[in-house]
Coordinates of C-alpha atoms in Angstrom, one line a residue:
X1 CA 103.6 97.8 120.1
X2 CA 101.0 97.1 118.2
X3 CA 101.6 97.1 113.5
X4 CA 99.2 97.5 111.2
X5 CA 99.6 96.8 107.4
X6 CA 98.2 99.4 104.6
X7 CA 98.3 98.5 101.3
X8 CA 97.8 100.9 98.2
X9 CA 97.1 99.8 95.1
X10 CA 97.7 102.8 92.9
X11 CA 97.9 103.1 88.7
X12 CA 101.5 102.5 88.5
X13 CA 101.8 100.1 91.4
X14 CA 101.1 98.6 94.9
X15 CA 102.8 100.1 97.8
X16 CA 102.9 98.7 101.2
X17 CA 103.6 99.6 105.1
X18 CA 103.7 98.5 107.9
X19 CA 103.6 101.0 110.6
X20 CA 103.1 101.3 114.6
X21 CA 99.8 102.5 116.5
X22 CA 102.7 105.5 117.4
X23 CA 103.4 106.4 114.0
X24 CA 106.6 104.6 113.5
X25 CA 107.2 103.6 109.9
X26 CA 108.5 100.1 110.0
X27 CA 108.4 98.7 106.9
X28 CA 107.9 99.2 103.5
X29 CA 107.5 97.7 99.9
X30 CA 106.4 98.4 96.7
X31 CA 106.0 96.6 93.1
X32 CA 104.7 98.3 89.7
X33 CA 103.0 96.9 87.0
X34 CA 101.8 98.0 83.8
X35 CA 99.3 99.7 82.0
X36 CA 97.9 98.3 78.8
X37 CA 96.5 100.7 76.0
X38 CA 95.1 98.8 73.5
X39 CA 93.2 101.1 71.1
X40 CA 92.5 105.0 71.7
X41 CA 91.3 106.1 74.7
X42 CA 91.7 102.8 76.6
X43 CA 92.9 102.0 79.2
X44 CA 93.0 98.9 80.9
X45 CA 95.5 96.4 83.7
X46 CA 95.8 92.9 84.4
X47 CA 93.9 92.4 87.9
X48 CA 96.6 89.4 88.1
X49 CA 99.6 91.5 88.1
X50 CA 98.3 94.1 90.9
X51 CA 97.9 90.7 93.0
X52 CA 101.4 89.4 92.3
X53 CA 102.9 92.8 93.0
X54 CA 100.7 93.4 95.9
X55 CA 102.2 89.7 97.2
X56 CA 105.9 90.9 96.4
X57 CA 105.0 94.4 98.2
X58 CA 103.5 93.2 101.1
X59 CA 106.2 90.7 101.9
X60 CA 108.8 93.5 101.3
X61 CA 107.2 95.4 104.1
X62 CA 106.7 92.8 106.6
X63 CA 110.5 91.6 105.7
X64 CA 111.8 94.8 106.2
X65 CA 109.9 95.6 109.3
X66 CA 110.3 92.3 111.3
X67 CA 107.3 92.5 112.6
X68 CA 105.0 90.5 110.7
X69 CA 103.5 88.3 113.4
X70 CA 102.5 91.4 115.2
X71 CA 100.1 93.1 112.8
X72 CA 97.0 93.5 114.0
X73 CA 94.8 94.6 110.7
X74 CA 94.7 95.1 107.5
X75 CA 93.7 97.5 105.4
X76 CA 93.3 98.0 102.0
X77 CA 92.7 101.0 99.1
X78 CA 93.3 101.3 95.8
X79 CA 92.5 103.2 92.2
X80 CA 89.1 104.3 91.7
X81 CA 86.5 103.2 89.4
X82 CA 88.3 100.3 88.1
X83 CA 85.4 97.9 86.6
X84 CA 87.1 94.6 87.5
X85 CA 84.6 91.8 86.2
X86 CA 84.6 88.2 87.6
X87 CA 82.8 85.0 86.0
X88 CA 80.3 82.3 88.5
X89 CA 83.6 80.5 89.1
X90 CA 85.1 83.7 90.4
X91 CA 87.8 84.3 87.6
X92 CA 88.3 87.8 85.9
X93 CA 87.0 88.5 82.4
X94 CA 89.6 90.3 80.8
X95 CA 91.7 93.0 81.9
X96 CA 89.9 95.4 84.6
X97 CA 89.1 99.0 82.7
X98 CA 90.4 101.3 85.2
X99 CA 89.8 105.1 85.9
X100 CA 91.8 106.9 82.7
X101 CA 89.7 104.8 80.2
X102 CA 87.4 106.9 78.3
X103 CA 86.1 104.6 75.8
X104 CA 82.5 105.0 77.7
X105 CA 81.5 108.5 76.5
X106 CA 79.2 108.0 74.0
X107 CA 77.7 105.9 77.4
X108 CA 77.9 109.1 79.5
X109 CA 76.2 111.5 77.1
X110 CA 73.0 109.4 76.8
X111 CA 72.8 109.3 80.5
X112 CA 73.0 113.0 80.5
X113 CA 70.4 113.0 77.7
X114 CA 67.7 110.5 78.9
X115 CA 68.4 110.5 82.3
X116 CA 68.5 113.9 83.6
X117 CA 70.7 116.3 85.6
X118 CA 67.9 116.8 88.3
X119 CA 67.3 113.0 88.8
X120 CA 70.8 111.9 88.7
X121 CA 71.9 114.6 90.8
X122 CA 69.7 113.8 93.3
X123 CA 70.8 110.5 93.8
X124 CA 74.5 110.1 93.4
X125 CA 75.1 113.5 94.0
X126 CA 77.5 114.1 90.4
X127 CA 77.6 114.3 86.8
X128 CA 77.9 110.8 84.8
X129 CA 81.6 110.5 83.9
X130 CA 83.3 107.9 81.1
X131 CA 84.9 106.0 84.0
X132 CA 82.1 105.7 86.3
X133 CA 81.0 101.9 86.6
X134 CA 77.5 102.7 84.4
X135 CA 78.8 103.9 81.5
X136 CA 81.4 101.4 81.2
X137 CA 78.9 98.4 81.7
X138 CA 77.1 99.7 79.0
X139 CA 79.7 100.2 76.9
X140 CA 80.3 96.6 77.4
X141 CA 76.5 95.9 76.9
X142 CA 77.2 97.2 73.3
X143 CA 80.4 96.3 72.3
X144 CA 81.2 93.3 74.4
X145 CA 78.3 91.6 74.7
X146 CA 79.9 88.4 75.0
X147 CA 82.0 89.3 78.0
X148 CA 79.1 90.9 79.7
X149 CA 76.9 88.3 79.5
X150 CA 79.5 86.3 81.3
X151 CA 79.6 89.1 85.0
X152 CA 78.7 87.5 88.1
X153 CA 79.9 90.6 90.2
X154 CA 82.1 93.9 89.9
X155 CA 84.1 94.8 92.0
X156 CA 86.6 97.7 92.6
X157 CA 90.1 97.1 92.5
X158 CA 90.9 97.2 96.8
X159 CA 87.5 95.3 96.5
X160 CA 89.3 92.4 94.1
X161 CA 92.8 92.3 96.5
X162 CA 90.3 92.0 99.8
X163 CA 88.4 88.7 97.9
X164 CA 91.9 87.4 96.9
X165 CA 93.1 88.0 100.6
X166 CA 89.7 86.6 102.1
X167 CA 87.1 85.7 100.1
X168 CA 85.4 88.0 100.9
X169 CA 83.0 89.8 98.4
X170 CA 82.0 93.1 98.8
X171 CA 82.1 96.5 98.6
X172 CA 82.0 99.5 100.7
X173 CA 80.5 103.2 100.3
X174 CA 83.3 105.6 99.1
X175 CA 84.3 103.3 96.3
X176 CA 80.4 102.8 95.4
X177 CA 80.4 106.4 94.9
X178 CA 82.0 106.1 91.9
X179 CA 79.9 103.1 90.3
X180 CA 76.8 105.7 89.2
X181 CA 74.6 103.6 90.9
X182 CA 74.8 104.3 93.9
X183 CA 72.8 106.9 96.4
X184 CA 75.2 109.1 98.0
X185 CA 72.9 110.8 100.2
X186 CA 72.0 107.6 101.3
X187 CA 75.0 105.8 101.1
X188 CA 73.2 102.9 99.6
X189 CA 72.3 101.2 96.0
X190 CA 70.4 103.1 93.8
X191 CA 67.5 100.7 92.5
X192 CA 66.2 103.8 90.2
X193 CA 69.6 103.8 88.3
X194 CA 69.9 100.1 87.8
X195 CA 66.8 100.6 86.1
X196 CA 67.3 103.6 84.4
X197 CA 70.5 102.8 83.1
X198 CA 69.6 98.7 82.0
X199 CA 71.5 97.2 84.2
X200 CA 71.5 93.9 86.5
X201 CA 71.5 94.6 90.4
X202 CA 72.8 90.8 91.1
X203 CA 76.4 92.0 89.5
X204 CA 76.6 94.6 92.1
X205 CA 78.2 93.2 95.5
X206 CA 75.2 92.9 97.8
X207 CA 77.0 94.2 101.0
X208 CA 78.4 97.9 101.4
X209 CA 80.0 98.4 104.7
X210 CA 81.7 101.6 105.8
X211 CA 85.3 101.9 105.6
X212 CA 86.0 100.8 109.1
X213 CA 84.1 98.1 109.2
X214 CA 85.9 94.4 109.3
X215 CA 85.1 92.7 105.6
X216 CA 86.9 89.5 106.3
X217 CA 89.8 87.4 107.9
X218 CA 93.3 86.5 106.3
X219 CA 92.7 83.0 104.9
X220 CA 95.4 80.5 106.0
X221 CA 97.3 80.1 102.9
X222 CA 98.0 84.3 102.2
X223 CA 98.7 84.4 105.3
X224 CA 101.6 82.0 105.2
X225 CA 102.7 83.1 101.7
X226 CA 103.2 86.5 103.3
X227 CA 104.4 86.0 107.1
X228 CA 101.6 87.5 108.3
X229 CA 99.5 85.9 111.6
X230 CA 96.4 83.6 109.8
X231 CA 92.5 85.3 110.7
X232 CA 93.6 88.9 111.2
X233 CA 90.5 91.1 110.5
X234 CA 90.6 92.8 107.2
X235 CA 88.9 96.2 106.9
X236 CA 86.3 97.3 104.2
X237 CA 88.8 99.9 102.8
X238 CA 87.9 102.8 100.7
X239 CA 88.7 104.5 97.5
X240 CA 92.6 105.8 97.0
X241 CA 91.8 109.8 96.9
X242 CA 89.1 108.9 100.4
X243 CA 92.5 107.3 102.1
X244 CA 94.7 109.9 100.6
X245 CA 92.6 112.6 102.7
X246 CA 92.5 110.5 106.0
X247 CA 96.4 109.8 105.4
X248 CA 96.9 113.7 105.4
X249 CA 94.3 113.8 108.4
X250 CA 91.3 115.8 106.2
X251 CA 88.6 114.0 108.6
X252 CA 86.8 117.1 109.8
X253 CA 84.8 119.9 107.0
X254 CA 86.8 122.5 106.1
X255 CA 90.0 120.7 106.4
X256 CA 92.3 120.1 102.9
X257 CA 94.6 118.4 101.1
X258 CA 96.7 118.6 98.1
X259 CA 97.9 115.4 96.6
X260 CA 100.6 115.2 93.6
X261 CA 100.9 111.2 92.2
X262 CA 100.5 110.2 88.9
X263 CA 96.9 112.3 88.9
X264 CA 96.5 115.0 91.2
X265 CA 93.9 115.6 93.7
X266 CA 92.3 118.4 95.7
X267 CA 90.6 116.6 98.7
X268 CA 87.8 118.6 101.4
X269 CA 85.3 117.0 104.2
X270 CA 82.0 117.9 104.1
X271 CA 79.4 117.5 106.5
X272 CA 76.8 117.2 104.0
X273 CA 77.3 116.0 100.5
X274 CA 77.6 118.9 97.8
X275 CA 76.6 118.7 94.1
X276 CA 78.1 120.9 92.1
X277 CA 75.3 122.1 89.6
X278 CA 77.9 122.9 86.8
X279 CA 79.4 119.6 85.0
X280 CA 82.5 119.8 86.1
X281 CA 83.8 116.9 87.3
X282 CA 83.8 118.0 91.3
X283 CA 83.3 114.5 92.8
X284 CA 80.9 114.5 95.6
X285 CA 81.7 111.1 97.7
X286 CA 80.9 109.4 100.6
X287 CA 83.8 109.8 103.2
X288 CA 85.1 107.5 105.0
X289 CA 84.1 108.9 108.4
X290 CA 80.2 107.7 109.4
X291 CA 77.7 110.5 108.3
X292 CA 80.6 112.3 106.3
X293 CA 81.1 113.3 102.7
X294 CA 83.9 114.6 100.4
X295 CA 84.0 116.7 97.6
X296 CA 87.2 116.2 95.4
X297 CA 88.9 117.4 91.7
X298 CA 91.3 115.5 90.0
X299 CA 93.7 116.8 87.4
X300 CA 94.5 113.3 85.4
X301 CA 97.8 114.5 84.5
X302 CA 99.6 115.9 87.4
X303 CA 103.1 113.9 88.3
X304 CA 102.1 111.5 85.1
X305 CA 103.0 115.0 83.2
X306 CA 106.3 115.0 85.4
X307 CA 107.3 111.4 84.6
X308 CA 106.5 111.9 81.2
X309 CA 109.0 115.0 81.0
X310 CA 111.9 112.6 82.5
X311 CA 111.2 109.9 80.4
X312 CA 110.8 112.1 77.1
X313 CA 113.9 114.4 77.5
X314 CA 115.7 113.0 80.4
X315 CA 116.5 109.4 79.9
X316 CA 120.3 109.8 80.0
X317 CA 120.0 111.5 83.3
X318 CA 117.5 109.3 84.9
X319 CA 120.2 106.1 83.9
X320 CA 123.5 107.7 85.5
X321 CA 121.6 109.6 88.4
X322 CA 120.0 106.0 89.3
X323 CA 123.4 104.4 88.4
X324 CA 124.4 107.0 91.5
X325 CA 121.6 106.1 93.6
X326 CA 120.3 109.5 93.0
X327 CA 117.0 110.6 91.8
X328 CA 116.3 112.0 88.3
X329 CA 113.1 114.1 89.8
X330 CA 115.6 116.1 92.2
X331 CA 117.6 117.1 89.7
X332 CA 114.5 118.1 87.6
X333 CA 113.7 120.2 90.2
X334 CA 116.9 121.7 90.4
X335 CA 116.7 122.9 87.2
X336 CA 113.4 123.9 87.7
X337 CA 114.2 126.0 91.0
X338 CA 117.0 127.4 88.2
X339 CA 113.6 129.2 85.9
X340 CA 111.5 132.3 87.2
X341 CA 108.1 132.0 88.8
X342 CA 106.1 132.3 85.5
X343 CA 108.6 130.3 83.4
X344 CA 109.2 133.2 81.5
X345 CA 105.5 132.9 79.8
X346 CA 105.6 129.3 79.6
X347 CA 102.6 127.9 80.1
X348 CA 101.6 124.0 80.3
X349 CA 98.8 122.2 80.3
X350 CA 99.0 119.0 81.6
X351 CA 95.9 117.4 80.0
X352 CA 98.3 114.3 78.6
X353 CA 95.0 111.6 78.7
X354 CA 92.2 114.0 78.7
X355 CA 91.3 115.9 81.9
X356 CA 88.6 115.2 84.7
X357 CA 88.3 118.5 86.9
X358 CA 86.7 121.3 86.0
X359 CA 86.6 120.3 81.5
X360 CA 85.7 116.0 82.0
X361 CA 87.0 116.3 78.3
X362 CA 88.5 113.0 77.4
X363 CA 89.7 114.9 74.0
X364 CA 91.8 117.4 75.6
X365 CA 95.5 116.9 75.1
X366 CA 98.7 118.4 76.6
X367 CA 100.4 121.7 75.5
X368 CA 103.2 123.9 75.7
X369 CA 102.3 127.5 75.0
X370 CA 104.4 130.5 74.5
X371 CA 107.3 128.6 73.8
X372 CA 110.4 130.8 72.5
X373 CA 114.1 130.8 71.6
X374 CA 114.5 132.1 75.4
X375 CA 113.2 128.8 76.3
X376 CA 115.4 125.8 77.7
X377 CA 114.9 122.8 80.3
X378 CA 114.6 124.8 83.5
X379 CA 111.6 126.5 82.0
X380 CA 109.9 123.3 80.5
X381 CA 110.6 122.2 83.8
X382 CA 108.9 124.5 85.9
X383 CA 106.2 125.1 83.8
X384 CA 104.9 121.3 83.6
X385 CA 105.2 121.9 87.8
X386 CA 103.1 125.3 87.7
X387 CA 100.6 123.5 85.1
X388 CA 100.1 120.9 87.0
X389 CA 99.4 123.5 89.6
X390 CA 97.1 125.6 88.0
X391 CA 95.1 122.3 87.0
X392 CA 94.6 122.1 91.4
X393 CA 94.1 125.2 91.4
X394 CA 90.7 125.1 89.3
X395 CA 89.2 122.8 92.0
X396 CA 90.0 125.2 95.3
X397 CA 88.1 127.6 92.8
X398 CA 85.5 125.2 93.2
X399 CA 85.3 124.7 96.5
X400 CA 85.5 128.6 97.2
X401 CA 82.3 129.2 95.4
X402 CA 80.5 126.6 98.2
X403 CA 82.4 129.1 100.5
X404 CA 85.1 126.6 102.1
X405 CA 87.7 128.6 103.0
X406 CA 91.4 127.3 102.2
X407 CA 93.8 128.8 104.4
X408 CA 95.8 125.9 104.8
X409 CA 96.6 122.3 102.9
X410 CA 98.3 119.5 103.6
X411 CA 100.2 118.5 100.9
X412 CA 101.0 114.9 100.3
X413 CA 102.2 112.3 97.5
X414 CA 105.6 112.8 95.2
X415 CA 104.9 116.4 94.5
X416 CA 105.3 117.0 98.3
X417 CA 108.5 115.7 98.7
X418 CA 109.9 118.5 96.5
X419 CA 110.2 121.3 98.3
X420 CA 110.1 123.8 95.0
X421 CA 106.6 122.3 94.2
X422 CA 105.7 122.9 97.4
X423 CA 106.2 126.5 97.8
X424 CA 104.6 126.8 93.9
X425 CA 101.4 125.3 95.7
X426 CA 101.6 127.4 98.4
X427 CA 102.2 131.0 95.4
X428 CA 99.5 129.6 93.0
X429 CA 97.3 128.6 95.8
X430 CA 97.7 131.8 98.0
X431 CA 97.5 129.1 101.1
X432 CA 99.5 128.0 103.5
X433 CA 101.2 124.5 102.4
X434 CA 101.8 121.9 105.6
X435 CA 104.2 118.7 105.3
X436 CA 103.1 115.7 107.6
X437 CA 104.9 113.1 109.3
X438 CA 103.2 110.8 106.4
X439 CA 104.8 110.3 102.9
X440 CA 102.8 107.8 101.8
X441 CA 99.1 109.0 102.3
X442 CA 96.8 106.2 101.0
X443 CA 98.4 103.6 102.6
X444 CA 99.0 105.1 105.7
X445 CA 95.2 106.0 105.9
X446 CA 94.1 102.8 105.4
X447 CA 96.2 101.6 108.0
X448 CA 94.7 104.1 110.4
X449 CA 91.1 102.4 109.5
X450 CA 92.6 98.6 110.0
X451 CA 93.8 100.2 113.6
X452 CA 90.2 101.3 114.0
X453 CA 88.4 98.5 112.6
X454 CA 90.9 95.8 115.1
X455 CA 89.6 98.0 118.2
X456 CA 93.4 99.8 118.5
X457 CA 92.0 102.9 118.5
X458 CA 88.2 104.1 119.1
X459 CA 88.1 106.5 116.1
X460 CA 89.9 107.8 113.3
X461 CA 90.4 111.4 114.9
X462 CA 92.5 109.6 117.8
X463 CA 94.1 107.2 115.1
X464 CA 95.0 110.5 112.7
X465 CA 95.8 112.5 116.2
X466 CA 98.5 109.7 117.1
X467 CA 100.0 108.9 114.2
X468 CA 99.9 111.9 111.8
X469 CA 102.2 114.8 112.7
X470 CA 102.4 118.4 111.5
X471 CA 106.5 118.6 110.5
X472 CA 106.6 122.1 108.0
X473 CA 104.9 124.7 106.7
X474 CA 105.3 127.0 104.1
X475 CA 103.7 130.4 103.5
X476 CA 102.6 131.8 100.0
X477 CA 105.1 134.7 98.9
X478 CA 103.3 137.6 98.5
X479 CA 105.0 138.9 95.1
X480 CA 104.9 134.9 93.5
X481 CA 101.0 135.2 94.6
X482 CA 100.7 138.5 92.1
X483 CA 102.8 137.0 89.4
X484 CA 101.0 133.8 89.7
X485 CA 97.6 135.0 90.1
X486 CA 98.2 136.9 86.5
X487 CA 100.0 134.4 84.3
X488 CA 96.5 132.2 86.1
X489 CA 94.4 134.4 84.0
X490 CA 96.7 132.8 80.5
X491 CA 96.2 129.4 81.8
X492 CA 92.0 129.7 82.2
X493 CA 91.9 131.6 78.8
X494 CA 93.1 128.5 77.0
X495 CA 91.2 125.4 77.2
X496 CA 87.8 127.6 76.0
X497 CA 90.3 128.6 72.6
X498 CA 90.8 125.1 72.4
X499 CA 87.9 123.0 73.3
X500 CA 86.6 122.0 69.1
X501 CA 90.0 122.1 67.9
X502 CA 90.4 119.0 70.8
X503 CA 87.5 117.9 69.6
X504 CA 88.3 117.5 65.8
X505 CA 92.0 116.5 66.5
X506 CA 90.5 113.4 68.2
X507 CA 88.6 112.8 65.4
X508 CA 91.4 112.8 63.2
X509 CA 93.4 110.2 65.6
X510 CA 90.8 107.7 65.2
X511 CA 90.0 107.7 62.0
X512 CA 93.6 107.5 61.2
X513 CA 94.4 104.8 64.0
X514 CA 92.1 102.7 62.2
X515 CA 93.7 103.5 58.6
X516 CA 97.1 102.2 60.2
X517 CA 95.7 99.8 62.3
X518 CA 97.4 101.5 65.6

């Protein structure tokens, strides 16, 4: 039997796995770190901790799977757009600004100002976005001039674990979707946009390999530290939402998934790459199959709205359920499954940090609305899961006007493992909802590209046709649909309301943040 080890490097933490070319789960391990929030809209982690938890995870999976000399490959993914700067003696400047920060948007709006929506969409394929690499660089340009000056290359954050691993620096062409520079067409830099936006090409990696591709080899010493055979090829990687998809099998067009972590993320192939003309945050991305693209939303908030309703209003039940062994989240649910589809006109939305897909409004905030004396935890319950919802629901919207049809989605990450979520997908959605064999996505489609990239398999379809299994369905309810497909119609009517009060309730935070020095 041949193992192969996938590594995840999310928000909250770094999962690892270690699992067989027939599917078999052998191991797993997982370590979280945190997020630092220094001022108002930042958002920022310590590149050091994700490799000290990636260590601890990694050697929790090969512990607990016993078969560390027998792993063939690595690979490795990890949170998008994280700007994670190193120095000439290969250090890191400061804490990495990852994907939630939205300190760049002054940044973003001059791109879309002096730049242009017919040159920029020609090249990379998407609207400028606060967490994109360019913005962000410039933003440092201005603010941290210092620290910029400093940057000898950027790279991603699977990018930063690989050169830890191997030495290796580079990059490869889903993550470089992300940076703003980048052709997606092409799949290549974009010299135009260096130029346009003032910024150095040298801090770019110079290589961009496809996901499958081998990066580099498992120096001597990691290899040791974590029990793992020394040279084993480590694969390029990809971005997390790109592995989620291949995790969940989404390697052909028309084929979609449905992914509830701490964002949430509506996932379809393409054939040809697809810019949406409208600004509204639809990422169009290299995929990580050869001559294949993606086309994505992402709801910022989706199980971060969850986890933030435990550990608001449930942090007596989360202590004695764990003091149990039990799980806080099922009995959430429970009390969810307790409320009517509709939550009684409880509505959510679950735009806690801003929100990316279809609004890329870093002002909007989260809210409860319609809230009445009839009102108790099952409802807030359920209606934080149907927000959440309706927030993935605006990107299938999407990708219906391009005419992809959704009759089925594979669902994947901690919102699948409920099974009330999943038939809410399956009501708001009016699709079928199908469980896999695979619980944890990302990691288990980077794994599939380390079996590819070691020779194990000769593609990803017979990699994702061995290992990834079809294990449930469930089918939209015709009366839910109606109900749903109504109380929709609420949810759509009331960012628009809501959009310059956002606006000047932001304002008010900073000015005041900066009165009391918080």
């Amino acid at each position: 039997m041949k193992y192969f080890l996938g590594i995840d490097a999310g928000t909250n933490g770094v999962k690892a796995i270690v699992i067989g070319e027939n599917g078999y789960l052998a191991g797993t391990g997982y370590e979280e770190y945190n997020m630092i929030t220094p001022r108002y809209h930042h958002a920022e982690e310590d590149p050091a901790e994700w490799w000290s938890a990636c260590k601890k995870a990694v050697k929790a999976a090969v512990n607990s799977s016993d078969a560390g000399k027998k792993i063939e490959a690595i690979g490795i993914t990890g949170q998008m757009l994280a700007t994670t700067c190193l120095d000439h003696n290969l250090d890191t400047i400061g804490n990495c600004i990852i994907w939630l920060d939205q300190r760049a948007t002054k940044e973003k709006a001059w791109i879309e100002d002096n730049i242009g929506s017919d040159t920029f969409l020609g090249i990379t394929a998407n609207h400028p976005l606060p967490g994109f690499w360019a913005p962000k660089l410039m933003w440092m340009q201005k603010n941290t001039p210092e620290e910029y000056q400093r940057i000898y290359k950027v790279l991603f954050s699977k990018d930063y674990l690989r050169f830890m691993m191997t030495g290796d620096i580079s990059t490869e062409v889903t993550d470089a979707s992300g940076s703003f520079l980048f052709d997606v067409p092409r799949r290549a830099w974009s010299d135009e946009l260096f130029t346009l936006c003032g910024i150095d090409k040298s801090i770019v990696p110079e290589r961009v390999l496809e996901s499958c591709d081998v990066a580099g080899y498992l120096k001597q010493d990691i290899a040791k530290e974590l029990g793992l055979k020394s040279g084993i090829p480590v694969v390029a990687g990809c971005g997390d939402q790109q592995a989620g998809g291949v995790g969940n099998g989404v390697i052909e067009a028309g084929m979609v998934s449905s992914t509830i972590g701490a964002s949430g993320v509506v996932f379809a192939a393409m054939d040809t790459p697809i810019a949406d003309k409208l600004p509204r945050a639809a990422l169009s991305m290299c995929h990580v199959q050869k001559e294949k693209w993606c086309l994505f939303g992402c709801t910022l908030g989706a199980g971060g709205s969850f986890k933030w309703l435990r550990d608001s209003m449930f942090p007596t039940e989360k202590k004695e359920l764990a003091s149990l062994g039990k799980d806080v989240y099922n009995y959430m649910s429970e009390l969810a499954q307790n409320a009517k589809p509709g939550s009684e006109g409880l509505c959510f939305l679950p735009y806690l940090n801003g929100e990316r897909t279809p609004y890329s409004d870093p002002n909007a905030s989260g809210v409860f609305f319609g809230i009445t004396y009839r009102h108790g935890r099952e409802e807030l319950c359920r209606s934080v899961m149907e927000g959440v919802t309706f927030s993935l629901r605006d990107t299938l919207e999407i990708l219906r006007e391009y005419d992809i049809e959704v009759t089925e989605i594979r669902a994947s990450g901690g919102g699948a493992k409920s099974s009330l979520w999943r038939h809410i997908q399956a009501d708001i959605f009016n699709a079928s909802i199908l469980s896999t064999s695979i619980e944890e996505a990302p990691a288990c489609g980077v794994a599939l590209m380390a079996s590819v990239g070691c020779g194990a398999f000769s593609s990803l379809k017979d990699a994702c046709r061995s290992i990834i299994k079809i294990t449930g369905e469930v089918k939209p309810d015709p009366t839910n649909v109606e109900i749903y497909e109504e109380y929709y119609g609420t949810y759509r009517s009331l960012y628009p309301i809501l959009k310059d009060t956002y606006a000047r309730q932001a304002e008010l935070v900073v000015k005041n943040s900066e009165r009391f020095n918080y």
